[in-house]
Amino acid sequence: MDPAQDSSKVTIADVAREAGVSKGLVSFALNDRPGVSAETRARILQVAGTLGWTPSLRARSLSSKRSFALGFVIARDPEVLGSDPFFTSFIAGVETVLAPEGLALVLSVVPDASTELATYRTLVTDGRVDGVFLSDLRQDDVRIPYLSELGLPAVTLGRPDQLSPFPSVSIDDTNGIRESVRHLAALGHRRIAHVAGSPAMLHGNRRRAAFTAAMRDAGLGDGQVVETDFSISAGADATRRLLRQDQPPTAIVFANDPMAIAGIGVAQELGVSVPDDLSITGFDDIEFARYVYPALTTVGATPMVWGRAAATTLLGLIRTGSADDIELPAARLIIRGSAAAPTSH
Amino acid sequence: MDPAQDSSKVTIADVAREAGVSKGLVSFALNDRPGVSAETRARILQVAGTLGWTPSLRARSLSSKRSFALGFVIARDPEVLGSDPFFTSFIAGVETVLAPEGLALVLSVVPDASTELATYRTLVTDGRVDGVFLSDLRQDDVRIPYLSELGLPAVTLGRPDQLSPFPSVSIDDTNGIRESVRHLAALGHRRIAHVAGSPAMLHGNRRRAAFTAAMRDAGLGDGQVVETDFSISAGADATRRLLRQDQPPTAIVFANDPMAIAGIGVAQELGVSVPDDLSITGFDDIEFARYVYPALTTVGATPMVWGRAAATTLLGLIRTGSADDIELPAARLIIRGSAAAPTSH
DNA sequence: CTGAAAGCGCTTACAG
DNA sequence: CTGAAAGCGCTTACAG
């Protein structure tokens, strides 16, 4: 009765019979494989359309050993995760390429690194996904050899510091840090500090190195650096420590926006005026950055673009067996109100 | 050679042969179905363990017409989504119940409501999921009859305002609003405004109604209300509008934390001191709330707990055909620094 | 360019 | 309590 219900009952056998061909040929036509004449293919597709045939994903999965899904495993303390808007935007970007292809995204949020590996193994054992996204690259990341051994295709967000069989989608975030330091130096700052991310994470390391290099280039020494784990609370603590020194910095370059926003909060709490007494820059340009006061001068990231590029690359790898690395346009500094010339003193 | 590789090749037929029983019996043992003697079941499971048999999810899916996965479709402008930490924590909570059961979560982030419906349809047609989570309930929500007609089990986050065949997991968030108003009234505020969420969304409506009711109870009239779409930018705009009036409120109750944080930013920008000239309360207790200055007095939400409860309920519905509604402990006000007694004037 | 058949690895009535 | 067989709906060599 209900056409929607009926159509779900239509199988490849019905289409084959109606079109007067074998099931195999219908399959070939469906999968755009050579060996079907143009007119036969057209007729088959036409019949399929008329009958409202939707090939069974489950049957296709079983016989073709594919899952038509991609996976993303995020290993983070959920509390910290929540404040990082990167992932949802990234996933929205991924979605824009998966949806039209009829592919799905399987997401796992796990609390720690060992659960993370177990999750990848389950994903492979169950044949849940045809490939995965690898984010938050760490130094000498165990996930890379692990996935390689499991035979699971992957794309890394950022270029690993080790031999990797996987394509990468990366962005030059050092440029943003460099621009931040130059901007502050041009405003007249001499004592500039860096609240760095985790040294165990590649982007934390890279931004820190970029900071030091830019400081030297500007003739400002190495600059003081405080390491954190990228979390808001660690950012707040680091800021407090920096400002309580005898010679506090007049500017701080933060490795991400959440920490920078916490930094503004701490400064205000201590009665240190931003940007008059202290200039602050962030990294990521999360939406909050525009709405805190003063609005955060920060480096623009493009998580949706990353998502799209990573999904395209991973699909290419899965389908053709290889894919080129992609380098996205370098991150740029966005100047707003949280950085200004230091007041004389 | 590689045991991991070998084990993936082991099938139910191998186990049956080795255990000296039929494939059917192995299947029965695997699925804990009656009709297998305790010792036979034990022997089968033992053999399965020895051989390292992992039942093929794909084969099980095809023959049992289940997908062993749950779905979550989020319809939101990705920009706005990013600043809402609710989802990632919610998903982390869901994960804690899915992972031990060997179930996966399929996530879709779509830009608008029509894409949302199409996504649900695809999920059903492809047999991707056995049930879905329904969040951000709207007035007379079309998704409820739609999913019902598709025959897809669901759990709603919050109680719908319409007839619904689905169980709900809800929390009394009106209590948090009520506590906020009482807190402000007790501090001596008389002109309290509410920056409400979208009137099209149930929780926006509910919080707004709770605000008005609490104001009346306190003998403070209806209180001024400005409607928004829950977005940070709308929260900033609403605050600006409120503060520019001849008789601006001395306190504002925001329907969520992102808007409240933007509200603090706007106040600072306008030279209005928080909490001296203006008290502010939020809703959700996102991580940022503790780190802005002054720290945000807000209502605690528990997205991880929601996730866990919703997943448990949905699984129960799928497995037994019915599930009871769950009411989580009422949301409570968390007092921090953004609300204080109004300065006399 | 096309057909007939086996196979993917389970589950599920149906007999006994 | 147990076995043999059909079935889920595709894909994929293998023949022609």
XYZ file of C-alpha atoms (C1' of nucleotides) in Angstrom:
722
model
C 0.000 0.000 0.000
C 2.479 2.524 1.188
C 4.907 3.094 -1.675
C 7.707 3.829 0.759
C 7.177 0.489 2.414
C 6.896 -1.334 -0.875
C 10.033 0.169 -2.330
C 12.051 -1.107 0.578
C 10.968 -4.581 -0.404
C 12.215 -4.282 -3.971
C 15.416 -6.238 -4.519
C 17.943 -6.594 -7.263
C 16.098 -9.707 -8.409
C 12.956 -7.690 -9.104
C 14.892 -5.182 -11.125
C 16.676 -7.904 -13.070
C 13.452 -9.682 -13.909
C 11.670 -6.487 -14.899
C 14.589 -5.373 -17.055
C 15.015 -8.821 -18.541
C 18.626 -9.216 -17.478
C 20.571 -11.098 -14.833
C 21.139 -9.859 -11.308
C 24.839 -9.663 -12.074
C 24.238 -7.202 -14.818
C 22.091 -5.011 -12.620
C 24.911 -5.027 -10.123
C 27.384 -4.023 -12.799
C 25.146 -1.197 -13.927
C 24.690 -0.013 -10.362
C 28.400 0.069 -9.740
C 29.307 1.721 -13.009
C 31.475 -1.138 -14.060
C 32.504 -1.731 -17.656
C 30.857 -4.578 -19.497
C 27.382 -3.134 -19.783
C 26.305 -1.449 -22.983
C 25.135 2.124 -22.609
C 21.588 1.356 -23.578
C 21.325 -1.693 -21.346
C 22.640 0.312 -18.463
C 20.147 3.065 -19.170
C 17.289 0.614 -19.272
C 18.346 -1.035 -16.020
C 18.660 2.287 -14.236
C 15.315 3.314 -15.630
C 13.630 0.168 -14.342
C 15.349 0.567 -10.981
C 13.988 4.080 -10.752
C 10.486 3.013 -11.668
C 10.442 0.240 -9.112
C 11.983 2.526 -6.534
C 14.812 0.134 -5.896
C 17.308 1.054 -3.186
C 20.198 -1.390 -3.117
C 20.552 -2.974 0.313
C 23.519 -1.476 2.072
C 23.763 -4.509 4.307
C 23.908 -6.949 1.439
C 26.427 -4.797 -0.365
C 28.523 -4.619 2.766
C 28.553 -8.348 3.262
C 29.483 -9.299 -0.246
C 31.782 -6.426 -1.087
C 33.486 -6.243 2.306
C 33.047 -2.507 2.475
C 31.134 -0.555 5.086
C 30.401 2.697 3.266
C 31.288 4.615 6.383
C 34.230 6.575 7.722
C 35.310 6.738 11.336
C 36.508 9.409 13.705
C 37.785 8.588 17.163
C 38.302 11.478 19.534
C 40.310 10.766 22.649
C 39.826 13.500 25.186
C 38.553 14.268 28.573
C 34.924 15.121 27.733
C 35.025 18.183 29.958
C 37.890 19.652 28.005
C 36.469 18.507 24.723
C 33.312 20.441 25.241
C 35.005 23.762 25.049
C 36.811 23.015 21.825
C 34.579 23.953 18.919
C 36.995 22.465 16.412
C 35.386 19.062 16.147
C 31.796 19.910 15.433
C 32.788 22.276 12.669
C 35.263 19.756 11.323
C 32.545 17.123 11.254
C 30.164 19.488 9.510
C 32.823 19.866 6.828
C 33.296 16.113 6.550
C 29.551 15.716 6.229
C 29.401 17.932 3.166
C 31.405 15.376 1.220
C 30.052 12.182 2.776
C 26.333 12.873 2.461
C 26.208 13.197 -1.336
C 28.177 9.956 -1.617
C 25.777 8.085 0.623
C 28.465 7.531 3.234
C 28.065 7.813 6.975
C 30.318 8.958 9.765
C 30.854 6.770 12.810
C 31.985 8.827 15.776
C 33.575 7.681 19.011
C 34.453 9.886 21.932
C 36.761 8.023 24.295
C 38.347 9.159 27.542
C 41.946 8.072 27.014
C 44.586 6.822 24.614
C 44.362 3.131 25.441
C 40.609 3.066 24.924
C 41.328 4.840 21.687
C 43.437 1.975 20.321
C 40.885 -0.585 21.453
C 38.215 1.400 19.648
C 40.168 1.357 16.405
C 40.600 -2.381 16.712
C 36.888 -2.913 17.250
C 36.115 -0.681 14.309
C 38.303 -2.879 12.132
C 37.158 -6.212 13.556
C 33.539 -5.250 13.077
C 34.215 -3.802 9.663
C 32.435 -0.645 10.740
C 34.417 1.769 8.617
C 36.485 1.907 5.464
C 38.876 4.504 6.819
C 39.453 6.934 9.656
C 40.469 10.498 10.425
C 43.452 10.917 12.710
C 43.542 14.176 14.627
C 45.571 15.652 17.456
C 48.770 14.066 16.220
C 51.254 13.254 18.935
C 54.999 12.845 18.913
C 55.970 9.492 17.478
C 52.279 8.675 17.391
C 51.538 5.002 18.092
C 48.270 5.211 16.200
C 50.064 5.454 12.885
C 51.882 2.098 12.997
C 48.866 0.614 14.758
C 46.405 1.544 12.036
C 48.911 0.662 9.390
C 49.198 -2.832 10.829
C 45.449 -3.153 11.083
C 45.315 -2.290 7.420
C 42.885 0.539 7.996
C 43.248 3.495 5.617
C 43.588 6.861 7.320
C 44.258 10.520 6.739
C 46.177 12.542 9.291
C 45.212 16.064 10.238
C 48.618 17.625 10.098
C 51.902 16.141 8.970
C 53.316 13.502 11.345
C 56.870 13.714 12.666
C 57.457 10.099 11.685
C 57.329 7.805 8.721
C 53.686 7.498 7.775
C 51.947 5.518 5.055
C 48.982 7.866 5.190
C 48.247 11.076 3.323
C 47.994 14.223 5.412
C 45.929 17.371 5.270
C 47.781 20.174 6.938
C 47.873 23.868 7.422
C 50.825 26.099 8.162
C 49.859 27.307 11.586
C 53.365 28.582 12.282
C 52.585 31.505 10.019
C 49.828 32.629 12.337
C 52.141 32.536 15.339
C 54.791 34.418 13.388
C 52.299 37.078 12.409
C 51.160 37.338 16.018
C 54.671 37.943 17.296
C 55.435 40.431 14.526
C 52.220 42.276 15.212
C 53.037 42.566 18.899
C 56.639 43.531 18.232
C 55.501 46.197 15.782
C 53.189 47.583 18.449
C 56.258 48.013 20.630
C 56.157 44.989 22.902
C 59.492 43.617 24.077
C 58.532 41.157 26.788
C 56.288 38.707 25.010
C 55.421 35.342 26.539
C 53.887 32.219 25.053
C 51.349 29.988 26.747
C 52.075 26.858 24.781
C 50.010 23.734 24.253
C 51.058 20.266 25.177
C 54.603 19.435 24.079
C 53.416 15.898 23.407
C 51.160 17.152 20.641
C 52.630 18.145 17.343
C 50.699 21.348 16.917
C 51.611 22.370 20.442
C 55.258 21.838 19.667
C 55.124 23.469 16.294
C 53.483 26.622 17.556
C 55.962 26.863 20.351
C 58.902 26.508 17.996
C 57.377 29.108 15.709
C 57.036 31.458 18.646
C 60.657 31.117 19.676
C 61.876 31.511 16.130
C 59.776 34.614 15.557
C 60.992 36.133 18.815
C 64.583 35.676 17.755
C 63.898 37.097 14.358
C 62.487 40.155 16.057
C 65.580 40.402 18.221
C 63.580 39.786 21.386
C 65.416 36.755 22.707
C 63.681 33.423 23.135
C 60.678 34.733 24.983
C 59.234 33.136 28.070
C 57.254 29.970 27.467
C 54.839 28.163 29.770
C 53.669 24.714 28.811
C 50.081 23.547 29.271
C 47.828 20.742 28.112
C 45.730 23.120 25.986
C 42.947 23.126 28.565
C 41.173 26.273 29.705
C 42.144 25.761 33.311
C 45.798 25.273 32.428
C 45.635 28.469 30.383
C 44.257 30.337 33.358
C 46.958 28.961 35.650
C 49.709 29.804 33.204
C 48.482 33.371 32.872
C 48.378 33.791 36.634
C 51.915 32.533 36.931
C 53.158 34.862 34.227
C 51.480 37.945 35.624
C 52.678 37.407 39.157
C 56.316 37.724 38.193
C 58.380 40.781 39.023
C 58.732 41.569 35.384
C 55.520 40.309 33.852
C 55.217 40.180 30.084
C 53.357 42.991 28.350
C 51.944 40.570 25.833
C 51.043 36.890 25.739
C 50.632 34.695 22.694
C 48.298 31.804 23.536
C 48.347 28.493 21.670
C 44.553 28.395 21.442
C 41.519 30.603 21.974
C 40.035 28.930 25.029
C 43.252 29.555 26.952
C 43.447 33.108 25.636
C 39.906 33.811 26.790
C 40.729 32.380 30.201
C 43.797 34.622 30.100
C 41.652 37.709 29.616
C 39.549 36.582 32.559
C 42.570 36.143 34.798
C 43.990 39.524 33.815
C 40.726 41.236 34.657
C 40.541 39.388 37.915
C 44.037 40.625 38.794
C 43.179 44.163 37.794
C 45.450 44.044 34.780
C 43.815 45.928 31.934
C 43.656 44.299 28.509
C 44.983 45.622 26.181
C 46.423 48.605 28.065
C 48.550 46.668 30.523
C 48.567 43.380 28.726
C 48.077 42.405 25.104
C 46.697 38.967 24.310
C 46.469 36.904 21.133
C 44.795 33.553 20.599
C 44.632 30.816 18.016
C 41.612 29.283 16.217
C 39.155 32.142 16.003
C 36.375 30.312 17.784
C 33.069 32.106 17.822
C 33.530 33.320 21.385
C 36.638 35.215 20.296
C 34.526 37.940 18.739
C 32.260 38.322 21.736
C 34.541 38.573 24.712
C 35.774 42.018 25.683
C 38.095 43.094 24.375
C 37.471 41.054 21.241
C 40.275 38.603 20.758
C 43.039 39.204 18.246
C 43.642 35.676 17.039
C 44.695 33.373 14.228
C 41.936 32.121 11.973
C 41.518 28.395 11.630
C 39.149 26.803 9.160
C 37.855 23.543 10.609
C 35.099 23.123 8.038
C 37.590 23.467 5.221
C 39.832 20.956 6.956
C 36.932 18.555 7.264
C 36.075 18.823 3.625
C 39.674 18.378 2.502
C 40.321 15.490 4.849
C 37.188 13.655 3.750
C 38.024 14.138 0.087
C 41.546 12.877 0.626
C 40.466 9.856 2.629
C 37.869 8.902 0.052
C 40.465 9.205 -2.678
C 42.824 6.962 -0.747
C 40.156 4.339 -0.189
C 39.016 4.329 -3.793
C 42.262 4.593 -5.670
C 44.739 3.264 -3.152
C 46.664 6.486 -2.912
C 46.137 10.167 -2.267
C 48.321 13.246 -2.281
C 49.034 15.356 0.762
C 47.079 18.567 0.910
C 48.396 21.833 2.238
C 45.686 24.324 3.104
C 46.260 28.082 2.900
C 48.354 29.305 5.816
C 46.556 30.525 8.907
C 46.400 34.322 9.155
C 46.239 36.725 12.032
C 42.916 38.448 12.624
C 43.398 41.763 14.353
C 40.812 42.779 16.912
C 40.953 44.590 20.203
C 42.923 42.456 22.649
C 46.342 43.574 21.465
C 47.537 47.164 21.428
C 50.648 49.215 22.048
C 51.972 48.802 25.584
C 51.463 51.770 27.874
C 54.787 53.377 28.785
C 56.182 52.545 32.190
C 50.599 -16.484 10.338
C 49.375 -13.403 12.113
C 46.843 -14.543 14.676
C 44.919 -11.306 14.305
C 44.620 -11.898 10.593
C 43.686 -15.522 11.045
C 41.007 -14.829 13.603
C 39.245 -12.526 11.222
C 38.971 -15.460 8.864
C 37.290 -17.719 11.380
C 33.590 -18.125 10.683
C 30.658 -19.651 12.416
C 31.151 -22.787 10.318
C 34.609 -23.314 11.798
C 33.270 -22.994 15.297
C 30.393 -25.364 14.568
C 32.688 -27.992 13.113
C 35.193 -27.722 15.921
C 32.465 -27.909 18.564
C 30.719 -30.719 16.767
C 27.392 -28.895 16.417
C 25.436 -27.141 13.710
C 25.913 -23.500 12.735
C 22.420 -22.804 13.959
C 23.300 -23.929 17.421
C 26.363 -21.754 17.500
C 24.171 -18.854 16.514
C 21.735 -19.668 19.307
C 24.537 -19.828 21.816
C 25.961 -16.548 20.603
C 22.647 -14.799 20.936
C 21.762 -16.270 24.300
C 18.645 -17.880 23.001
C 16.864 -20.687 24.799
C 17.194 -24.140 23.359
C 20.833 -24.765 24.075
C 21.839 -26.777 27.118
C 24.131 -25.020 29.521
C 27.029 -27.342 28.890
C 26.668 -27.218 25.124
C 26.574 -23.450 25.255
C 29.677 -23.414 27.431
C 31.530 -25.702 25.060
C 30.559 -23.615 22.038
C 31.643 -20.389 23.688
C 34.847 -22.048 24.748
C 35.631 -23.188 21.215
C 34.730 -19.764 19.860
C 37.170 -18.214 22.306
C 39.931 -20.620 21.395
C 39.520 -20.052 17.691
C 39.257 -16.315 18.247
C 35.973 -16.114 16.443
C 34.439 -12.682 16.013
C 30.964 -12.948 14.513
C 30.707 -10.940 11.329
C 28.739 -7.801 11.996
C 27.918 -7.511 8.320
C 26.488 -10.993 8.098
C 24.539 -10.508 11.273
C 23.171 -7.239 9.958
C 22.032 -8.753 6.703
C 20.260 -11.723 8.159
C 18.901 -10.152 11.323
C 17.958 -6.818 9.784
C 19.612 -4.901 12.569
C 22.481 -2.467 12.277
C 23.914 -2.475 15.788
C 24.233 1.274 15.631
C 22.365 4.315 16.905
C 22.038 7.613 15.084
C 22.190 11.248 16.017
C 21.325 13.997 13.567
C 22.186 17.520 14.549
C 20.606 20.282 12.501
C 22.384 23.534 13.097
C 24.399 26.196 11.502
C 27.908 24.779 12.041
C 29.184 28.173 13.171
C 26.684 28.318 15.968
C 27.069 24.647 16.774
C 30.734 25.022 17.438
C 30.198 27.177 20.456
C 27.749 24.819 22.072
C 29.622 22.267 24.156
C 26.469 20.315 24.852
C 26.817 17.816 22.042
C 30.299 16.518 22.521
C 29.672 15.873 26.198
C 26.326 14.314 25.404
C 27.984 12.020 22.899
C 30.671 11.083 25.390
C 27.871 10.012 27.713
C 26.164 8.010 24.981
C 29.452 6.327 24.216
C 29.796 4.984 27.741
C 26.763 2.787 27.202
C 27.249 1.927 23.526
C 30.876 0.820 23.630
C 30.445 -2.071 26.086
C 27.510 -3.325 24.020
C 29.515 -3.277 20.815
C 27.290 -0.627 19.308
C 28.374 2.356 17.267
C 27.129 5.897 16.924
C 26.429 7.353 13.499
C 26.563 11.127 13.580
C 25.252 13.605 11.045
C 25.657 17.345 11.227
C 23.299 19.004 8.766
C 22.739 22.678 8.039
C 18.940 22.884 8.098
C 15.683 21.187 8.973
C 14.830 19.875 5.520
C 18.209 18.220 5.129
C 17.553 16.795 8.541
C 14.439 14.925 7.442
C 16.171 13.673 4.329
C 18.999 12.396 6.489
C 16.627 10.429 8.689
C 15.055 8.894 5.624
C 18.429 7.842 4.267
C 19.370 6.401 7.614
C 16.247 4.239 7.522
C 16.464 3.301 3.863
C 20.067 2.245 4.272
C 19.332 0.509 7.542
C 22.193 2.388 9.106
C 20.778 2.604 12.599
C 18.365 0.843 14.905
C 17.207 4.039 16.581
C 17.946 7.732 16.952
C 18.288 10.519 19.486
C 16.049 13.500 18.983
C 17.364 16.730 20.443
C 16.437 20.394 20.305
C 12.734 19.632 20.314
C 10.605 22.168 18.501
C 6.991 23.168 18.827
C 4.752 20.608 17.180
C 7.902 18.927 15.958
C 7.520 17.340 12.514
C 10.302 14.897 13.231
C 8.162 12.973 15.676
C 5.400 11.914 13.270
C 8.005 11.567 10.546
C 10.142 9.091 12.460
C 7.072 7.345 13.733
C 5.911 6.793 10.181
C 9.348 5.606 9.144
C 9.112 3.100 11.953
C 12.400 4.226 13.441
C 12.623 3.993 17.246
C 13.686 7.197 18.948
C 14.162 8.841 22.307
C 13.467 12.529 22.733
C 15.664 14.796 24.805
C 12.988 16.597 26.705
C 9.260 16.008 26.738
C 7.489 16.956 23.506
C 4.488 19.279 23.500
C 2.580 16.834 21.307
C 1.460 13.253 21.206
C 4.579 11.151 20.904
C 5.102 7.412 20.652
C 8.648 7.782 21.927
C 10.058 7.720 25.439
C 11.661 10.925 26.656
C 14.587 11.766 28.879
C 14.058 15.137 30.425
C 15.273 17.481 33.067
C 13.381 20.174 34.870
C 15.258 23.198 33.667
C 12.537 25.551 34.844
C 13.816 25.043 38.369
C 17.160 26.563 37.417
C 15.479 29.631 35.973
C 13.286 29.943 39.013
C 16.307 29.747 41.286
C 18.054 32.374 39.183
C 15.199 34.831 39.488
C 14.823 34.202 43.202
C 18.538 34.658 43.713
C 18.489 37.980 41.899
C 15.332 39.125 43.669
C 16.855 38.218 47.023
C 19.899 40.296 46.137
C 17.540 43.231 45.728
C 17.033 43.412 41.974
C 13.681 44.713 40.751
C 14.229 45.266 37.037
C 15.232 41.837 35.797
C 15.199 41.007 32.081
C 15.373 37.716 30.245
C 17.299 37.066 27.062
C 15.280 34.105 25.883
C 16.100 31.393 23.402
C 14.166 30.659 20.275
C 10.401 30.532 20.895
C 10.241 27.761 18.292
C 12.269 25.513 20.527
C 10.665 23.895 23.509
C 13.442 24.588 25.965
C 13.527 28.213 24.846
C 9.822 28.496 25.487
C 9.911 26.633 28.744
C 12.684 28.731 30.217
C 10.917 31.867 29.152
C 7.674 30.793 30.764
C 9.538 29.844 33.915
C 11.123 33.282 33.968
C 7.810 35.093 33.698
C 6.208 32.888 36.312
C 9.073 33.376 38.735
C 8.987 37.131 38.221
C 5.306 37.241 39.078
C 5.835 35.057 42.099
C 8.434 37.540 43.261
C 6.004 40.376 42.701
C 8.202 41.903 40.012
C 5.724 41.961 37.150
C 6.324 40.008 33.977
C 9.847 41.173 33.409
C 11.198 42.303 30.078
C 11.920 39.536 27.602
C 13.972 39.639 24.415
C 13.784 36.686 22.066
C 16.823 35.288 20.286
C 17.824 32.171 18.385
C 20.177 31.044 21.156
C 23.220 32.176 19.171
C 26.070 34.143 20.683
C 25.611 37.047 18.301
C 21.903 37.277 19.062
C 22.748 37.261 22.753
C 25.135 40.161 22.242
C 22.563 42.114 20.242
C 19.858 41.529 22.819
C 22.101 42.732 25.622
C 22.961 45.863 23.703
C 19.311 46.609 23.147
C 18.451 46.084 26.788
C 21.257 48.252 28.102
C 20.549 51.140 25.785
C 17.106 51.715 27.223
C 16.311 54.644 29.476
C 15.613 52.288 32.330
C 17.950 49.391 31.698
C 17.563 46.247 33.786
C 19.927 45.768 36.714
C 20.019 42.057 36.050
C 19.652 39.781 33.049
C 18.813 36.081 33.051
C 20.203 34.484 29.886
C 18.768 31.306 28.401
C 22.220 29.833 27.821
C 25.855 30.424 28.728
C 27.218 31.483 25.349
C 24.735 34.365 25.251
C 25.493 35.251 28.860
C 29.206 35.384 28.122
C 28.547 37.593 25.135
C 26.387 39.684 27.478
C 29.306 40.215 29.837
C 31.401 41.265 26.849
C 28.814 43.794 25.690
C 28.426 45.229 29.171
C 32.164 45.722 29.477
C 32.281 47.285 26.065
C 29.586 49.768 27.106
C 31.359 50.531 30.355
C 28.695 48.827 32.417
C 30.353 47.038 35.303
C 29.397 43.429 36.023
C 28.182 42.705 38.663
C 28.154 46.222 40.157
C 25.960 47.851 37.530
C 24.574 44.706 35.994
C 24.097 41.186 37.270
C 24.131 38.331 34.811
C 23.145 34.666 35.017
C 23.521 31.948 32.403
C 22.363 28.419 31.769
C 24.366 25.226 31.110
C 27.546 25.755 33.080
C 29.838 25.308 30.112
C 33.519 25.192 30.945
C 34.071 28.804 29.878
C 31.618 29.935 32.538
C 34.202 29.442 35.268
C 36.925 31.282 33.411
C 35.395 34.498 32.223
C 35.520 37.459 34.579
C 33.478 37.738 36.613
C 32.880 33.998 36.721
C 29.387 33.247 35.548
C 26.584 32.469 37.961
C 24.683 29.882 35.991
C 22.492 26.798 36.020
C 24.262 23.448 35.899
C 23.390 21.091 33.087
C 24.647 17.531 32.895
C 25.020 16.571 29.258
C 27.019 13.413 29.974
C 24.323 12.167 32.309
C 21.731 12.965 29.675
C 23.694 11.032 27.127
C 23.954 7.999 29.312
C 20.268 8.051 30.239
C 19.125 8.628 26.667
C 21.255 5.784 25.349
C 20.017 3.404 28.018
C 16.410 4.337 27.296
C 16.776 4.011 23.547
C 18.436 0.620 23.867
C 15.651 -0.548 26.136
C 13.053 0.604 23.632
C 14.781 -1.186 20.778
C 15.217 -4.408 22.696
C 11.953 -4.699 24.550
C 9.653 -2.571 22.446
C 8.951 -0.092 25.179
C 10.752 2.143 27.649
C 9.732 4.441 30.452
C 10.292 8.161 30.457
C 13.166 9.312 32.588
C 13.253 12.495 34.590
C 16.716 13.601 35.597
C 17.378 15.582 38.789
C 16.330 19.202 38.377
C 18.924 21.701 37.228
C 20.325 23.836 40.054
C 21.755 27.308 40.215
C 25.508 27.590 40.673
C 26.429 30.844 42.345
C 29.606 32.575 41.194
C 30.613 36.170 40.709
C 28.500 37.606 37.908
C 25.483 38.367 40.059
C 25.524 40.616 43.127
C 23.397 43.164 44.900
C 22.625 46.161 42.696
C 24.441 49.375 43.589
C 22.027 51.984 44.862
C 21.002 54.724 42.444
C 28.720 -7.731 -24.103
C 25.808 -11.227 -21.087
C 24.088 -15.409 -17.936
C 24.070 -18.807 -14.387
C 25.945 -19.971 -10.107
C 28.540 -19.751 -6.118
C 29.689 -17.124 -2.201
C 29.762 -13.389 1.629
C 28.589 -15.326 7.080
C 25.213 -15.079 9.603
C 19.760 -16.104 11.410
C 15.546 -18.422 11.363
C 11.715 -21.211 10.802
C 10.897 -26.080 10.208
C 11.458 -30.905 11.391
C 12.656 -34.195 14.393
C 17.375 -30.127 23.139
C 19.468 -30.471 18.122
C 20.254 -30.651 12.684
C 19.765 -29.565 7.889
C 18.353 -26.165 4.810
C 16.694 -22.036 3.111
C 17.159 -17.235 3.105
C 18.972 -12.240 3.862
C 20.354 -9.291 -1.058
C 24.004 -8.266 -2.907
C 29.053 -9.125 -5.708
C 32.197 -11.685 -8.266
C 34.742 -14.837 -10.781
C 33.850 -18.070 -14.453
C 31.961 -19.393 -18.876
C 30.333 -18.300 -23.049
